[in-house]
């Protein structure tokens, strides 16, 4: 019995049944479920404290502002940010990476400049750079992956030579690979490049210290870390954020507006035009409290152990019929595994699993360049979190055989 | 609702033994269709003669049982038909696959929707695909080949 076993009961949706059978949720890399505490915090915000923020002259508005800024402080502490004003909220990592491409990117990248990505990026960390490449004529370079699903760093010096930016994932959403963030940040800085880390899969599952990571920007999203949808956070170094032009223009982000122009306000609000998702920020703050109470070390330990169990169980049960992509060693990966089974299309696998209420993701996982490298059109992906246990894995292993009807 | 509604015997048969699988060279057109949800890809090769008759069709690409079976059944159904007939058939098939139109139209009862569809064009074996509507995430799989076919017809030099 895992030391985290009691926590499943904190997630109301996990008590749901379909056709009198329990729900088995193995899609947390896609979005996590929410503990009652997060749901309650958001309801309480609306029941007690709702008002618009940063502009009300009354007590209720002050309370709403405190709720938003209190959540920002919690998030900053959670990732060991040196300063609270270095944490910027937006709706998700996709928006934050577009923010970086449109602000830092447009201010710093011109024709012929090189941006280095990896072959295991999510489309959110590819398309914004493609868009800028089309507009600015910048060059995209790609760090390849090894057959074991690790970054292949043999050519890293050549790839970083003369590059202006390295933007990469801290943990692959397809392979679960945990990348050497501090090492890559140091190499990129030595080559004179700025560093962006997509930590969408990292912050929810591993202790995260942005100072130890050594990057310049770290982006992550609330809904994958027990928080609500509609909020993500970016940590960035003060001097870089201050030098960047604003992203969206409008209310909240200005110091002054005249008929002739405008001046921007201070960090972090410079990048937060318009009324923010205060409810979602409050929910994210509660999620951070929940994760901190359980302990990120304990969560990581649980997931390493469960990942090992999953890889052993699936391999023992299905032998050569199953191929699990990514690192073979559980300690160097997160609880995300993409697999193929007997050549059956992932949609058909997901369909027969859903018959037993097992939720997995089938498809390219918003990482088509990686699919091409893996030589797959699509994979089935199961992903874990603190509320999963061995019985979930057993159900997956048992039910997979039902896909045999599609084996050609 | 059970999986037997989705995976009817005839669908599995088309999946295991796809009809008209392959490629066509010039002057046939080649049209690619993608399902952005899952990365499935269907390629439709189309030969249309001067009289507007689909003289040959071949299917390439890869996808799940539903998308491949639907494309296979489509290829068998449209071969030898005129463009007009193909377009009518496609429209009937797509309305059979459309839960939204069904919900919006009338009182949303299935019998009413069925009669509307049946009146349009005889579906033959394609009737077997009807069960897909009960699994909304799979509708895009079923219509991928048909949308690609329509695009291929639009782009064909014999059609303009």
Short mmCIF file of C-alpha atoms in Angstrom, two decimals, chain A residues 35-341:
data_model
loop_
_atom_site.label_atom_id
_atom_site.label_comp_id
_atom_site.label_asym_id
_atom_site.label_seq_id
_atom_site.Cartn_x
_atom_site.Cartn_y
_atom_site.Cartn_z
CA UNK A 35 -9.09 17.84 -5.00
CA UNK A 36 -12.15 19.04 -3.08
CA UNK A 37 -9.95 21.70 -1.48
CA UNK A 38 -9.35 23.40 -4.84
CA UNK A 39 -13.02 23.25 -5.80
CA UNK A 40 -14.01 24.67 -2.40
CA UNK A 41 -11.46 27.48 -2.58
CA UNK A 42 -12.86 28.63 -5.91
CA UNK A 43 -16.46 28.41 -4.71
CA UNK A 44 -15.55 30.31 -1.56
CA UNK A 45 -13.92 33.05 -3.60
CA UNK A 46 -17.20 33.60 -5.45
CA UNK A 47 -19.32 33.17 -2.33
CA UNK A 48 -17.32 35.63 -0.22
CA UNK A 49 -14.76 37.75 -2.04
CA UNK A 50 -15.62 38.34 -5.69
CA UNK A 51 -14.89 41.81 -7.08
CA UNK A 52 -12.62 43.14 -9.77
CA UNK A 53 -9.01 43.44 -8.74
CA UNK A 54 -6.51 46.30 -8.52
CA UNK A 55 -9.09 49.04 -9.05
CA UNK A 56 -11.76 48.84 -6.39
CA UNK A 57 -11.76 51.37 -3.61
CA UNK A 58 -13.74 49.20 -1.22
CA UNK A 59 -12.97 46.34 1.19
CA UNK A 60 -14.40 43.58 -1.00
CA UNK A 61 -12.21 44.59 -3.95
CA UNK A 62 -9.22 44.69 -1.65
CA UNK A 63 -9.99 41.14 -0.56
CA UNK A 64 -10.22 39.95 -4.19
CA UNK A 65 -6.89 41.62 -4.97
CA UNK A 66 -5.34 39.96 -1.93
CA UNK A 67 -6.69 36.60 -3.15
CA UNK A 68 -5.02 37.05 -6.54
CA UNK A 69 -1.73 38.33 -5.20
CA UNK A 70 -1.72 35.80 -2.38
CA UNK A 71 -1.98 33.04 -4.98
CA UNK A 72 0.92 34.56 -6.91
CA UNK A 73 3.05 34.54 -3.75
CA UNK A 74 2.20 30.88 -3.10
CA UNK A 75 3.18 29.93 -6.65
CA UNK A 76 6.43 31.90 -6.36
CA UNK A 77 7.36 30.09 -3.14
CA UNK A 78 6.41 26.72 -4.64
CA UNK A 79 8.99 27.07 -7.42
CA UNK A 80 11.53 28.97 -5.28
CA UNK A 81 11.31 32.13 -7.39
CA UNK A 82 13.62 34.86 -6.08
CA UNK A 83 10.86 37.48 -6.31
CA UNK A 84 7.05 37.34 -6.45
CA UNK A 85 6.85 39.97 -9.21
CA UNK A 86 8.73 37.57 -11.49
CA UNK A 87 5.64 35.31 -11.67
CA UNK A 88 3.25 36.22 -14.47
CA UNK A 89 -0.18 34.67 -14.91
CA UNK A 90 -1.80 33.91 -18.24
CA UNK A 91 -4.28 31.28 -19.30
CA UNK A 92 -1.90 28.40 -19.99
CA UNK A 93 1.59 27.48 -21.20
CA UNK A 94 0.58 27.83 -24.84
CA UNK A 95 -0.29 31.46 -24.23
CA UNK A 96 2.88 32.01 -22.20
CA UNK A 97 5.16 30.57 -24.88
CA UNK A 98 3.40 32.71 -27.47
CA UNK A 99 3.91 35.67 -25.13
CA UNK A 100 7.64 34.92 -25.06
CA UNK A 101 7.86 34.50 -28.83
CA UNK A 102 5.93 37.70 -29.47
CA UNK A 103 7.70 39.86 -26.87
CA UNK A 104 11.18 38.53 -26.11
CA UNK A 105 11.37 36.90 -29.53
CA UNK A 106 10.37 39.93 -31.57
CA UNK A 107 12.67 42.18 -29.54
CA UNK A 108 15.66 39.88 -29.82
CA UNK A 109 15.44 37.71 -32.93
CA UNK A 110 16.11 38.79 -36.49
CA UNK A 111 16.98 37.28 -39.84
CA UNK A 112 19.39 34.37 -39.61
CA UNK A 113 19.25 34.09 -35.81
CA UNK A 114 19.06 30.52 -34.56
CA UNK A 115 16.52 29.09 -32.10
CA UNK A 116 17.31 25.63 -30.73
CA UNK A 117 14.44 23.26 -29.87
CA UNK A 118 14.34 19.51 -29.25
CA UNK A 119 12.63 16.76 -31.18
CA UNK A 120 10.43 15.99 -28.17
CA UNK A 121 8.70 19.37 -27.89
CA UNK A 122 4.97 19.86 -27.59
CA UNK A 123 3.47 21.86 -30.47
CA UNK A 124 3.09 24.78 -28.00
CA UNK A 125 6.87 25.07 -28.00
CA UNK A 126 7.20 24.63 -31.77
CA UNK A 127 4.46 26.56 -33.53
CA UNK A 128 5.12 29.98 -31.90
CA UNK A 129 8.70 29.71 -33.17
CA UNK A 130 7.54 28.56 -36.62
CA UNK A 131 5.29 31.62 -36.71
CA UNK A 132 8.20 33.87 -35.82
CA UNK A 133 10.47 32.06 -38.27
CA UNK A 134 8.03 32.79 -41.08
CA UNK A 135 7.88 36.45 -40.10
CA UNK A 136 11.52 37.04 -39.23
CA UNK A 137 13.52 34.47 -41.18
CA UNK A 138 14.99 32.86 -38.09
CA UNK A 139 16.55 29.40 -38.24
CA UNK A 140 15.20 26.49 -36.15
CA UNK A 141 17.66 23.81 -34.99
CA UNK A 142 16.64 20.57 -33.35
CA UNK A 143 18.36 18.54 -30.62
CA UNK A 144 17.75 14.91 -31.64
CA UNK A 145 16.77 12.05 -29.35
CA UNK A 146 18.46 8.71 -28.70
CA UNK A 147 16.72 5.35 -29.22
CA UNK A 148 16.13 5.29 -25.43
CA UNK A 149 14.18 8.55 -25.71
CA UNK A 150 16.82 10.78 -24.08
CA UNK A 151 18.14 13.98 -25.61
CA UNK A 152 21.16 13.19 -27.77
CA UNK A 153 23.65 15.82 -26.64
CA UNK A 154 26.64 14.66 -28.70
CA UNK A 155 26.27 17.60 -31.10
CA UNK A 156 25.06 20.10 -28.53
CA UNK A 157 28.05 22.45 -28.87
CA UNK A 158 27.55 22.71 -32.63
CA UNK A 159 23.77 23.22 -32.23
CA UNK A 160 24.21 25.97 -29.63
CA UNK A 161 27.03 27.69 -31.50
CA UNK A 162 25.83 31.20 -32.32
CA UNK A 163 22.26 30.42 -31.16
CA UNK A 164 20.20 33.19 -29.57
CA UNK A 165 17.70 30.94 -27.77
CA UNK A 166 17.31 27.43 -26.41
CA UNK A 167 13.69 26.50 -25.64
CA UNK A 168 13.00 22.98 -24.41
CA UNK A 169 10.83 20.74 -22.27
CA UNK A 170 11.83 19.72 -18.75
CA UNK A 171 9.84 16.51 -19.15
CA UNK A 172 8.43 15.02 -22.32
CA UNK A 173 4.63 14.73 -22.39
CA UNK A 174 4.97 11.69 -24.65
CA UNK A 175 8.03 9.79 -23.42
CA UNK A 176 8.18 10.96 -19.81
CA UNK A 177 11.87 11.75 -20.32
CA UNK A 178 13.24 14.12 -17.70
CA UNK A 179 15.80 16.36 -19.39
CA UNK A 180 19.00 17.73 -17.78
CA UNK A 181 17.68 21.28 -17.36
CA UNK A 182 20.52 22.76 -15.29
CA UNK A 183 23.19 21.26 -17.54
CA UNK A 184 21.51 22.50 -20.73
CA UNK A 185 20.88 25.95 -19.24
CA UNK A 186 24.57 26.26 -18.36
CA UNK A 187 25.67 25.14 -21.83
CA UNK A 188 23.27 27.55 -23.52
CA UNK A 189 24.33 30.46 -21.34
CA UNK A 190 27.98 29.70 -22.07
CA UNK A 191 27.11 29.91 -25.76
CA UNK A 192 25.36 33.24 -25.20
CA UNK A 193 21.80 31.93 -25.65
CA UNK A 194 18.74 32.74 -23.54
CA UNK A 195 16.91 29.74 -22.07
CA UNK A 196 13.18 28.97 -21.92
CA UNK A 197 11.96 25.84 -20.15
CA UNK A 198 8.53 24.32 -20.78
CA UNK A 199 7.93 22.81 -17.35
CA UNK A 200 4.29 21.82 -17.93
CA UNK A 201 4.95 18.19 -16.99
CA UNK A 202 7.72 18.90 -14.49
CA UNK A 203 6.18 21.29 -11.94
CA UNK A 204 3.18 19.01 -11.20
CA UNK A 205 5.29 15.92 -10.58
CA UNK A 206 8.78 16.83 -9.32
CA UNK A 207 10.16 19.32 -6.83
CA UNK A 208 10.90 22.41 -8.94
CA UNK A 209 13.44 25.09 -8.09
CA UNK A 210 13.69 27.66 -10.86
CA UNK A 211 16.93 29.02 -9.42
CA UNK A 212 18.54 25.58 -9.52
CA UNK A 213 17.26 25.08 -13.07
CA UNK A 214 19.35 28.06 -14.11
CA UNK A 215 17.05 29.01 -17.00
CA UNK A 216 15.79 32.51 -17.83
CA UNK A 217 12.10 31.63 -18.21
CA UNK A 218 10.11 28.68 -16.85
CA UNK A 219 6.49 28.17 -17.88
CA UNK A 220 3.89 25.79 -16.41
CA UNK A 221 0.14 25.37 -16.30
CA UNK A 222 -2.32 25.10 -13.42
CA UNK A 223 -4.67 22.43 -14.70
CA UNK A 224 -1.98 19.74 -14.86
CA UNK A 225 -1.05 20.34 -11.18
CA UNK A 226 -4.47 19.86 -9.54
CA UNK A 227 -5.49 23.45 -10.26
CA UNK A 228 -8.26 24.71 -12.52
CA UNK A 229 -8.13 25.23 -16.26
CA UNK A 230 -7.55 28.77 -17.47
CA UNK A 231 -4.41 29.69 -15.56
CA UNK A 232 -0.73 29.16 -16.18
CA UNK A 233 2.35 30.82 -14.76
CA UNK A 234 5.61 32.07 -16.15
CA UNK A 235 8.64 32.74 -14.05
CA UNK A 236 11.20 35.04 -15.67
CA UNK A 237 14.26 37.01 -14.62
CA UNK A 238 13.40 40.59 -13.67
CA UNK A 239 15.93 42.23 -15.98
CA UNK A 240 14.66 40.29 -19.01
CA UNK A 241 10.99 40.87 -18.21
CA UNK A 242 11.64 44.57 -17.74
CA UNK A 243 13.43 44.86 -21.06
CA UNK A 244 10.65 43.07 -22.97
CA UNK A 245 7.85 44.97 -24.71
CA UNK A 246 4.33 44.22 -23.40
CA UNK A 247 2.24 41.41 -24.90
CA UNK A 248 -1.46 42.32 -24.94
CA UNK A 249 -2.42 45.96 -24.58
CA UNK A 250 -5.34 47.19 -22.50
CA UNK A 251 -6.42 47.70 -18.94
CA UNK A 252 -4.27 46.63 -15.99
CA UNK A 253 -0.97 46.74 -17.90
CA UNK A 254 -0.67 50.54 -18.24
CA UNK A 255 0.78 53.28 -16.12
CA UNK A 256 -0.59 56.07 -18.27
CA UNK A 257 -2.51 56.41 -21.52
CA UNK A 258 -2.81 59.58 -23.61
CA UNK A 259 -4.00 60.30 -27.14
CA UNK A 260 -0.37 60.08 -28.16
CA UNK A 261 0.54 56.76 -26.55
CA UNK A 262 0.93 54.76 -23.33
CA UNK A 263 3.46 53.68 -20.75
CA UNK A 264 3.44 50.24 -19.16
CA UNK A 265 3.07 49.53 -15.48
CA UNK A 266 5.49 47.53 -13.34
CA UNK A 267 5.96 43.76 -13.18
CA UNK A 268 4.12 41.47 -13.14
CA UNK A 269 1.02 43.41 -14.25
CA UNK A 270 2.78 44.74 -17.35
CA UNK A 271 2.05 41.35 -18.93
CA UNK A 272 -1.45 40.88 -17.53
CA UNK A 273 -3.76 43.04 -19.62
CA UNK A 274 -7.45 42.85 -18.81
CA UNK A 275 -9.32 41.32 -15.88
CA UNK A 276 -7.42 38.19 -14.85
CA UNK A 277 -8.86 34.79 -13.92
CA UNK A 278 -8.89 35.51 -10.19
CA UNK A 279 -10.96 32.41 -9.45
CA UNK A 280 -8.45 30.23 -11.28
CA UNK A 281 -5.54 31.91 -9.48
CA UNK A 282 -7.21 31.16 -6.14
CA UNK A 283 -7.70 27.55 -7.25
CA UNK A 284 -4.06 27.30 -8.29
CA UNK A 285 -3.02 28.71 -4.90
CA UNK A 286 -5.08 26.00 -3.18
CA UNK A 287 -3.56 23.35 -5.47
CA UNK A 288 -0.08 24.50 -4.47
CA UNK A 289 -1.10 24.26 -0.79
CA UNK A 290 -2.38 20.73 -1.39
CA UNK A 291 0.75 19.62 -3.24
CA UNK A 292 2.98 21.17 -0.58
CA UNK A 293 1.08 19.41 2.20
CA UNK A 294 1.47 16.03 0.50
CA UNK A 295 5.07 16.88 -0.39
CA UNK A 296 6.56 16.94 -3.88
CA UNK A 297 9.31 14.50 -2.81
CA UNK A 298 6.66 12.02 -1.68
CA UNK A 299 4.73 12.47 -4.94
CA UNK A 300 7.85 11.90 -7.00
CA UNK A 301 8.74 8.80 -4.98
CA UNK A 302 5.23 7.40 -5.44
CA UNK A 303 5.32 8.01 -9.19
CA UNK A 304 8.77 6.45 -9.68
CA UNK A 305 7.60 3.38 -7.82
CA UNK A 306 4.30 3.18 -9.72
CA UNK A 307 6.02 3.79 -13.08
CA UNK A 308 8.38 0.91 -12.34
CA UNK A 309 5.40 -1.27 -11.44
CA UNK A 310 3.59 -0.28 -14.62
CA UNK A 311 6.53 -0.99 -16.91
CA UNK A 312 7.17 -4.36 -15.23
CA UNK A 313 3.51 -5.37 -15.25
CA UNK A 314 2.83 -4.39 -18.84
CA UNK A 315 6.00 -6.05 -20.07
CA UNK A 316 5.51 -9.23 -18.04
CA UNK A 317 1.91 -9.53 -19.20
CA UNK A 318 2.28 -8.62 -22.84
CA UNK A 319 5.92 -9.33 -23.66
CA UNK A 320 6.88 -8.46 -27.22
CA UNK A 321 3.30 -7.45 -28.06
CA UNK A 322 3.81 -4.13 -26.29
CA UNK A 323 6.42 -1.46 -27.01
CA UNK A 324 6.81 1.22 -24.36
CA UNK A 325 8.57 4.29 -25.72
CA UNK A 326 11.00 6.40 -23.74
CA UNK A 327 13.66 5.73 -21.10
CA UNK A 328 13.70 2.20 -19.72
CA UNK A 329 14.85 3.34 -16.27
CA UNK A 330 11.92 4.63 -14.11
CA UNK A 331 14.20 7.02 -12.20
CA UNK A 332 15.01 8.99 -15.35
CA UNK A 333 11.42 9.46 -16.44
CA UNK A 334 8.09 10.69 -15.15
CA UNK A 335 4.88 8.68 -14.90
CA UNK A 336 4.01 9.06 -18.56
CA UNK A 337 4.25 6.13 -20.92
CA UNK A 338 3.33 5.95 -24.54
CA UNK A 339 2.99 2.52 -25.99
CA UNK A 340 1.99 0.57 -29.04
CA UNK A 341 0.31 -2.82 -28.81
#
